[in-house]
Amino acid sequence: MGAVDLRPYQEEARRAVEREWDEGRAKTLLVLPTGCGKTIVFAMVAKDVVDGGGRVLVLAHRGELLDQAADKIGKATGLGCSVEKAERTSVGEWFRVTVGSVQTMMRPSRLERFPRDWFDAIIVDEAHHALSASYQAVLDWFDAADVLGVTATPDRGDRRDLGAYFDSIAYEYTLPRAIKEGYLCPIKAQTVPLAIDLAAVRTQSGDYSAGDLGTALDPYLDRIADEMLAAGCMERKTVVFLPLVKTSQKFRAILEAKGFRATEVNGDSDDRAETLAAFDAAGGGAVLCNSMLLTEGWDCPSVDCVVVLRPTKVRSLYCQMVGRGTRLSPETGKTELLLLDFLWHVERHELCRPAHLIAESEDVARAMTERLEQAGCPEDLEEVEREAAKDVVEERERALAEQLSAMRKRKRKLVDPLQFEMSIASEDLTGYVPQFAWEMAPASDAQKEALEKAGICPDEIGCAGKASLLMDKIAKRRAEGLATPKQIRQLEGRGFRRVGEWTMDQASALISRIAANGWRTPASIDPATYEPSREARAARVPTLRLGA
């Protein structure tokens, strides 16, 4: 079978991964939202390695994920796959792609069957598992191989942890972009006015204890079912994620008593395949309850409502749960995903909420959550994010004005980096969080000297990654002929706004006018409303000379 036609972003991702490898960054990440075809992308990357004469190992931690990977690789590329799992082995087979169970591959007796340079590339499905001891045993054995980790998480914290092993992020396709470009459905989030107390829930291994969650959730299950009725779930196909199998089974019975066509599936279900097939064919009013079984390796595009009753601190897990409902299903008339949230009461603000799916910063996520709680009805996440981002920018500008007022006496000739970021409207600078080890190191003396020479006060630059990003931004702006940091400081210090969006020539022309006026702003100019583009247009209007 021939190779499939990739979507534009999938082709971009494929090329980006191979470019990272070619440039010596042997361990790289690919970030794609759930439902955007990550398996197809890494299948084509595997094909390219094989076409070049190499061998590929695809690592996963569950048997069904291995089977799905082998099936999709075959359909997308025509390549057959050998299997390393339990008693099955690839040794002696001629296939150049191997799908391997990490539980099997990690054993020394299994690894020793292979020369250490046997595989040229290793693909880790669900890359957040790559830091575990089992995966590291395999990756360390084949330490000469290029490595691709695939993840759906948008969270900087998760990726910062991954930065301890991976060298770079080759490509990232965001959830908002996927929705905007029509590859995933819009998400409407609704915060149900039901307060659920999680104060007594302990943390185990970095997340809320499943046992404690089950105990905390139990008294609310009947009321949650009523809220699902009120939210219109009887007209939708819903998946519910719960912390324990017994909680999932109890909630199924409650839903069924209230008129839903509810089913439940877990790892011990003998009729799992039949239950999933029946749910896939069902229509409105169908609800499928599970205790974390369906977070990976299960697709049902017609799902148009997700209820997360397994609160989590782990963004990757939250994205996987919500991702069960973001796929398109035009044949069923699906137009959106309804995501039901609740008023979770926690002592520390670590809980993942709908806002964390798309918010670029924790400040924006907090503002979004407040808006959703106040709305009391389904709200489009992207619209809420836009309004919340405006609120945060306004708050930052107020805080900036106070901070600048306190700093003026100290560094009059240099622009504060925060002022520069806000002036040029750079979200990647404002929301920057270091992810890799070199980025977390302190800014070097050479970086500080270069920034100061460019007109940036280096005192507030916390790390080498931020310094590097700032210098790249300044160099790019210089090449594009945009206002310099010194021009921004000079003019914004006189009350002009967003000078970072002006050209260098526009800023220079105005500074020259001010200088010619004895370094006083001309009376005809109001800094608060001044627009250089309007001035430039006026300057281009020819003057009629009488008597010429």
XYZ file of C-alpha atoms in Angstrom:
548
model
C 0.000 0.000 0.000
C 1.298 3.487 -0.835
C 1.911 6.315 1.598
C -1.040 8.474 2.662
C -1.369 12.157 1.843
C -0.416 14.128 4.926
C -2.209 17.228 6.118
C -0.054 20.373 5.832
C 0.823 20.457 9.533
C 1.636 16.741 9.491
C 4.099 17.253 6.636
C 5.613 20.222 8.498
C 5.991 18.036 11.591
C 7.611 15.204 9.631
C 10.188 17.524 8.083
C 10.853 19.303 11.375
C 11.658 16.041 13.181
C 14.073 14.947 10.481
C 15.687 18.398 10.430
C 16.350 18.186 14.170
C 18.000 14.795 13.734
C 20.045 16.009 10.753
C 21.287 18.983 12.782
C 22.475 16.787 15.644
C 19.612 17.111 18.122
C 19.190 13.372 18.479
C 16.403 13.394 21.080
C 13.481 15.541 20.007
C 9.786 15.989 20.819
C 6.683 16.262 18.654
C 3.651 17.938 20.273
C 0.296 17.221 18.606
C -3.163 17.418 20.226
C -5.124 14.198 20.629
C -6.961 13.496 17.374
C -4.438 15.161 15.057
C -2.848 12.001 13.709
C 0.384 11.619 15.644
C 0.633 7.953 14.664
C 0.414 8.859 10.974
C 3.222 11.391 11.398
C 5.589 9.046 13.170
C 4.675 6.277 10.699
C 5.928 8.486 7.865
C 9.058 9.357 9.852
C 9.635 5.621 10.313
C 9.166 5.077 6.575
C 11.794 7.714 5.808
C 14.270 5.989 8.142
C 13.570 2.623 6.507
C 13.858 4.131 3.019
C 17.315 5.301 4.081
C 18.301 1.765 5.044
C 17.677 2.080 8.789
C 15.695 0.188 11.422
C 13.034 1.659 13.721
C 11.730 0.662 17.161
C 8.324 1.973 18.273
C 7.959 1.737 22.064
C 4.633 1.706 23.924
C 3.452 0.559 27.334
C 0.173 -1.184 26.474
C -0.522 -4.081 24.140
C -3.436 -2.415 22.359
C -1.265 0.629 21.624
C 1.301 -1.653 19.975
C -1.354 -3.327 17.848
C -2.801 0.039 16.807
C 0.641 1.407 15.947
C 1.496 -1.630 13.818
C -1.877 -1.447 12.063
C -1.631 2.285 11.299
C 2.001 2.042 10.165
C 0.984 -0.710 7.768
C -2.002 1.216 6.402
C -0.100 4.502 6.087
C 3.164 3.224 4.630
C 2.725 -0.369 3.513
C 5.482 -1.435 5.910
C 5.077 -4.608 7.919
C 6.062 -4.645 11.595
C 7.598 -7.298 13.794
C 6.598 -7.468 17.462
C 8.604 -7.628 20.698
C 6.058 -8.596 23.323
C 5.956 -11.541 25.740
C 6.853 -14.656 23.746
C 6.748 -12.855 20.369
C 10.093 -11.576 19.072
C 11.462 -9.713 16.075
C 14.745 -11.621 16.133
C 15.130 -13.469 12.838
C 12.378 -11.490 11.071
C 13.157 -9.299 8.081
C 10.816 -6.395 8.915
C 12.749 -3.173 9.548
C 10.114 -1.696 11.888
C 9.601 -3.273 15.309
C 6.816 -2.374 17.725
C 7.899 -3.230 21.239
C 6.312 -3.498 24.655
C 8.491 -1.605 27.104
C 7.705 -4.155 29.811
C 9.232 -6.834 27.567
C 12.046 -4.817 26.031
C 13.384 -3.493 29.352
C 14.541 -6.934 30.513
C 18.322 -7.377 30.213
C 17.864 -10.834 28.720
C 15.724 -9.306 25.961
C 17.982 -6.340 25.280
C 21.061 -8.524 25.018
C 19.562 -10.228 21.969
C 20.196 -7.019 20.031
C 23.451 -5.265 19.097
C 23.392 -1.828 20.727
C 23.432 -0.147 17.304
C 20.620 -2.327 15.907
C 18.032 0.464 15.721
C 18.697 3.774 13.972
C 15.619 5.495 15.416
C 13.344 4.936 18.409
C 9.840 6.407 18.582
C 8.273 6.766 22.040
C 4.488 6.946 21.859
C 3.158 9.072 24.768
C 6.545 10.653 25.486
C 5.725 11.569 29.085
C 6.469 7.920 29.909
C 10.031 8.237 28.574
C 11.500 9.377 31.903
C 10.481 6.181 33.705
C 13.124 3.605 34.580
C 11.653 1.016 32.213
C 11.879 3.286 29.163
C 15.296 4.593 30.162
C 16.653 1.033 30.292
C 15.731 0.555 26.625
C 16.844 4.017 25.517
C 20.190 3.643 27.309
C 20.863 0.298 25.613
C 20.272 1.707 22.125
C 22.026 4.971 22.978
C 23.233 5.674 19.429
C 19.697 5.835 18.010
C 17.846 9.041 17.210
C 14.803 9.395 19.478
C 11.390 10.926 18.771
C 9.001 11.426 21.689
C 5.366 12.135 20.815
C 3.099 13.909 23.307
C -0.242 15.698 23.336
C 0.368 17.878 26.365
C 0.459 21.665 25.971
C 1.861 22.166 29.439
C 5.237 23.835 29.894
C 5.703 22.072 33.216
C 5.394 18.627 31.651
C 7.742 19.606 28.848
C 10.234 21.118 31.259
C 10.460 17.711 32.948
C 10.932 16.079 29.550
C 13.725 18.572 28.899
C 15.880 16.574 31.311
C 16.140 13.923 28.572
C 15.057 15.484 25.269
C 17.151 18.113 23.471
C 14.434 20.055 21.678
C 10.838 20.386 20.541
C 10.892 19.785 16.796
C 7.322 20.855 16.149
C 4.213 21.884 18.059
C 0.679 22.066 16.700
C -1.621 23.713 19.217
C -5.207 22.862 20.073
C -6.522 26.355 19.158
C -4.809 26.157 15.768
C -6.216 22.662 15.129
C -9.727 23.928 15.922
C -9.285 27.083 13.831
C -8.031 25.104 10.831
C -10.944 22.678 11.055
C -9.151 19.516 12.154
C -10.742 19.329 15.628
C -14.155 20.479 16.824
C -14.740 23.597 18.957
C -14.920 23.083 22.724
C -17.636 24.631 24.868
C -16.953 24.446 28.586
C -19.614 24.717 31.269
C -18.882 25.041 34.969
C -21.685 23.303 36.842
C -22.614 25.190 40.060
C -21.926 22.173 42.260
C -19.138 22.577 44.822
C -17.140 19.376 45.372
C -14.738 19.406 48.316
C -11.326 17.814 47.651
C -9.548 19.313 50.675
C -9.014 15.891 52.285
C -7.606 14.286 49.132
C -3.921 13.407 49.450
C -1.257 13.484 46.748
C 0.504 10.301 45.632
C 3.244 10.182 42.973
C 2.529 13.758 41.918
C -1.246 13.442 41.473
C -4.377 13.155 43.565
C -4.856 9.766 45.243
C -7.445 7.754 43.289
C -8.711 6.132 46.496
C -9.193 9.465 48.240
C -10.893 10.888 45.147
C -13.356 8.001 45.100
C -14.236 8.628 48.741
C -14.567 12.395 48.223
C -16.674 12.014 45.087
C -19.097 9.369 46.339
C -21.556 11.688 48.197
C -21.955 13.870 45.095
C -22.651 11.213 42.434
C -26.452 11.484 42.514
C -26.370 15.279 42.247
C -23.797 15.095 39.445
C -26.182 12.859 37.476
C -28.952 15.438 37.982
C -26.629 18.187 36.729
C -25.857 16.105 33.632
C -29.593 15.923 32.941
C -29.897 19.689 33.385
C -26.954 20.277 31.035
C -28.671 18.392 28.205
C -26.562 15.235 28.254
C -29.645 13.178 27.369
C -29.260 14.572 23.827
C -25.522 13.858 23.698
C -23.122 10.924 23.664
C -21.041 11.203 26.830
C -17.865 9.674 28.232
C -17.280 9.956 31.986
C -13.860 9.455 33.581
C -13.836 8.369 37.243
C -11.074 7.519 39.748
C -12.025 3.931 40.721
C -13.746 0.964 39.065
C -16.248 0.697 41.929
C -17.047 4.419 41.616
C -17.502 4.000 37.870
C -19.852 1.052 38.364
C -21.882 2.891 41.010
C -22.218 5.975 38.816
C -23.377 3.825 35.881
C -26.205 2.446 38.033
C -27.210 5.956 39.167
C -27.277 7.234 35.579
C -29.305 4.253 34.414
C -31.882 4.879 37.161
C -32.273 8.449 35.875
C -33.021 7.338 32.316
C -29.608 7.371 30.648
C -28.497 4.394 28.541
C -25.392 3.988 30.672
C -22.701 1.326 30.369
C -19.394 0.758 32.158
C -16.115 -0.746 31.016
C -12.933 -1.642 32.905
C -9.811 -3.743 32.536
C -11.567 -6.880 33.785
C -14.631 -6.564 31.554
C -15.111 -9.775 29.559
C -17.392 -7.970 27.107
C -15.180 -4.900 26.666
C -15.079 -5.079 22.852
C -18.838 -5.585 22.598
C -19.546 -2.741 25.056
C -17.331 -0.311 23.147
C -18.830 -1.335 19.804
C -22.379 -0.847 21.115
C -21.490 2.581 22.498
C -19.875 3.548 19.196
C -23.153 2.784 17.415
C -25.351 4.489 20.040
C -26.902 7.929 19.816
C -28.036 10.594 22.285
C -28.472 9.613 25.907
C -25.672 7.041 25.794
C -23.096 7.355 28.579
C -19.920 5.296 28.935
C -18.299 5.253 32.390
C -14.713 4.130 32.927
C -11.933 4.336 35.464
C -9.103 5.706 33.304
C -9.225 2.789 30.854
C -10.045 4.940 27.829
C -7.464 7.717 28.188
C -5.262 6.171 25.477
C -5.785 3.995 22.436
C -9.562 4.432 22.040
C -11.289 6.526 19.401
C -14.992 7.308 19.141
C -15.372 10.516 17.075
C -19.123 10.810 17.741
C -18.554 11.542 21.460
C -19.756 15.124 21.974
C -19.667 15.418 25.770
C -16.876 14.654 28.243
C -17.290 14.697 32.022
C -14.024 14.564 33.966
C -14.789 13.165 37.428
C -11.171 12.151 37.897
C -9.595 15.473 38.952
C -5.884 15.604 38.130
C -2.819 17.818 38.402
C -1.281 16.196 35.313
C -1.960 18.198 32.151
C -1.086 15.349 29.799
C -3.693 13.131 31.481
C -6.323 15.875 31.408
C -5.681 16.502 27.705
C -5.998 12.791 26.979
C -9.377 12.610 28.713
C -10.783 15.684 26.964
C -9.238 14.513 23.694
C -11.682 11.602 23.577
C -14.272 14.139 22.443
C -12.403 16.576 20.191
C -12.414 14.541 16.980
C -14.672 15.563 14.113
C -17.772 13.540 13.256
C -19.683 15.315 10.473
C -21.673 12.174 9.650
C -23.375 12.345 13.075
C -23.994 16.099 12.928
C -21.503 16.837 15.696
C -20.657 20.551 15.850
C -18.885 20.906 19.193
C -17.682 19.178 22.333
C -19.383 20.021 25.625
C -16.919 19.771 28.511
C -18.576 19.738 31.936
C -16.536 21.058 34.857
C -17.414 21.541 38.532
C -16.563 23.898 41.392
C -13.702 21.826 42.739
C -12.536 23.043 46.155
C -8.805 22.400 46.589
C -6.253 23.868 48.984
C -3.633 24.593 46.290
C -4.294 25.773 42.754
C -2.784 22.772 40.952
C -5.963 21.258 39.540
C -6.302 21.076 35.751
C -9.361 22.944 34.484
C -10.769 23.482 30.957
C -8.836 26.752 30.715
C -5.547 24.858 30.861
C -6.285 23.264 27.491
C -5.482 26.468 25.619
C -4.276 29.174 28.044
C -0.752 30.414 27.335
C -0.107 31.321 30.957
C -1.397 30.560 34.438
C -2.656 34.154 34.737
C -4.847 33.718 31.655
C -6.027 30.296 32.877
C -7.063 31.805 36.202
C -8.969 34.631 34.487
C -10.666 32.141 32.148
C -11.738 29.925 35.046
C -13.290 32.914 36.820
C -15.224 33.860 33.677
C -16.486 30.296 33.170
C -17.614 30.021 36.796
C -19.524 33.289 36.501
C -21.159 32.399 33.161
C -23.233 29.419 34.327
C -23.752 28.202 30.742
C -21.627 26.675 27.951
C -18.990 29.117 26.698
C -16.675 28.735 23.709
C -13.184 28.238 25.142
C -11.431 30.306 22.479
C -13.754 33.280 22.994
C -13.272 33.076 26.753
C -9.501 32.905 26.258
C -9.494 36.035 24.088
C -11.441 38.053 26.667
C -9.388 36.719 29.573
C -6.151 37.493 27.744
C -7.307 41.108 27.309
C -8.016 41.344 31.040
C -4.577 39.958 31.861
C -2.828 42.333 29.445
C -4.616 45.304 31.008
C -3.628 44.129 34.480
C -0.029 43.626 33.355
C 0.012 47.125 31.886
C -1.197 48.586 35.179
C 1.443 46.615 37.091
C 4.050 47.640 34.536
C 3.252 51.316 35.006
C 3.787 50.950 38.757
C 7.007 49.000 38.277
C 8.403 51.478 35.765
C 7.642 54.363 38.074
C 9.791 52.736 40.761
C 12.628 51.949 38.337
C 13.008 55.289 36.568
C 15.532 56.655 39.036
C 17.756 53.581 38.679
C 18.278 52.843 35.013
C 17.163 55.852 33.030
C 19.013 54.937 29.849
C 17.876 51.300 29.607
C 14.480 49.780 28.863
C 13.041 47.264 31.302
C 12.674 43.855 29.591
C 9.042 43.620 30.708
C 8.313 47.018 29.133
C 9.969 45.822 25.923
C 7.907 42.611 25.922
C 4.655 44.467 26.481
C 5.477 47.164 23.934
C 6.137 44.665 21.148
C 3.144 42.498 22.263
C 5.281 39.365 22.489
C 3.396 36.547 24.248
C 6.308 34.121 23.769
C 8.512 36.464 25.818
C 5.874 37.397 28.404
C 4.871 33.793 29.081
C 8.348 32.294 28.700
C 9.263 29.386 30.989
C 12.633 27.595 30.505
C 12.246 23.956 29.494
C 15.753 22.596 28.879
C 18.811 22.562 31.129
C 20.770 25.182 29.167
C 17.757 27.522 29.237
C 17.523 27.295 33.033
C 21.166 28.337 33.563
C 21.800 31.973 34.604
C 22.285 34.500 31.812
C 25.976 34.746 30.925
C 28.034 37.915 31.255
C 28.297 38.056 27.467
C 24.509 37.884 27.144
C 24.038 40.631 29.738
C 26.603 42.833 27.998
C 24.932 42.314 24.613
C 21.497 43.113 26.027
C 22.717 46.271 27.734
C 24.414 47.364 24.513
C 21.072 46.876 22.729
C 19.350 49.040 25.335
C 17.803 46.353 27.567
C 18.334 46.387 31.336
C 19.767 42.895 32.056
C 19.151 42.932 35.822
C 15.715 41.299 35.533
C 16.747 38.546 33.089
C 16.535 35.357 35.129
C 18.009 32.745 32.817
C 20.059 32.100 29.689
C 17.028 30.932 27.704
C 15.181 34.217 28.250
C 18.315 36.204 27.373
C 18.763 34.193 24.171
C 15.120 34.666 23.167
C 15.371 38.416 23.809
C 18.521 38.753 21.688
C 16.921 36.764 18.861
C 13.853 39.003 19.032
C 15.979 42.184 18.951
C 18.007 40.913 15.978
C 14.858 39.977 14.064
C 13.287 43.374 14.759
C 16.460 45.111 13.592
C 16.351 43.144 10.329
C 12.683 44.072 9.867
C 13.353 47.757 10.518
C 11.267 47.982 13.695
C 11.787 50.362 16.626
C 14.833 49.691 18.805
C 14.712 49.218 22.595
C 16.296 52.650 23.080
C 13.659 54.293 20.881
C 10.949 52.488 22.833
C 12.393 53.746 26.130
C 12.754 57.298 24.843
C 9.206 57.609 23.488
C 7.228 55.506 25.959
C 8.946 57.452 28.724
C 7.171 60.491 27.238
C 3.780 58.768 27.273
C 3.593 57.384 23.720
C 1.981 53.934 23.572
C 3.025 50.635 21.932
C 6.101 52.140 20.301
C 7.307 48.565 19.836
C 4.840 48.268 16.950
C 6.357 51.264 15.114
C 9.088 51.154 12.501
C 12.565 52.429 13.327
C 12.087 55.289 10.854
C 8.773 56.343 12.407
C 10.318 56.432 15.875
C 13.417 58.251 14.602
C 11.342 60.899 12.830
C 9.347 61.669 15.968
C 12.450 61.795 18.179
C 13.973 64.261 15.696
C 10.869 66.477 15.966
C 11.066 66.383 19.750
C 14.786 67.202 19.666
C 14.157 70.125 17.309
C 11.585 71.400 19.803
C 14.145 71.594 22.603
C 13.436 68.008 23.757
C 9.832 68.920 24.464
C 6.896 67.087 22.877
C 5.287 69.484 20.360
C 2.011 70.946 21.607
C 0.217 69.606 18.508
C 0.951 66.018 19.540
C -0.980 64.087 22.201
C 1.246 61.111 23.187
C -1.726 59.062 24.420
C -3.461 59.098 21.008
C -0.552 59.625 18.617
C -0.434 57.216 15.657
C 2.640 57.389 13.413
C 0.785 55.839 10.469
C -1.686 58.757 10.453
C 1.185 61.241 10.549
C 2.890 59.403 7.705
C -0.269 59.531 5.591
C -0.624 63.238 6.204
C 2.998 63.793 5.236
C 2.427 62.051 1.897
C -0.419 64.430 0.840
C 1.092 66.831 -1.782
C 0.875 70.584 -1.086
C -0.650 72.783 -3.819
C 1.636 75.736 -4.423
C -0.275 78.775 -5.746
C 1.294 80.722 -8.538
C 3.563 77.893 -9.631
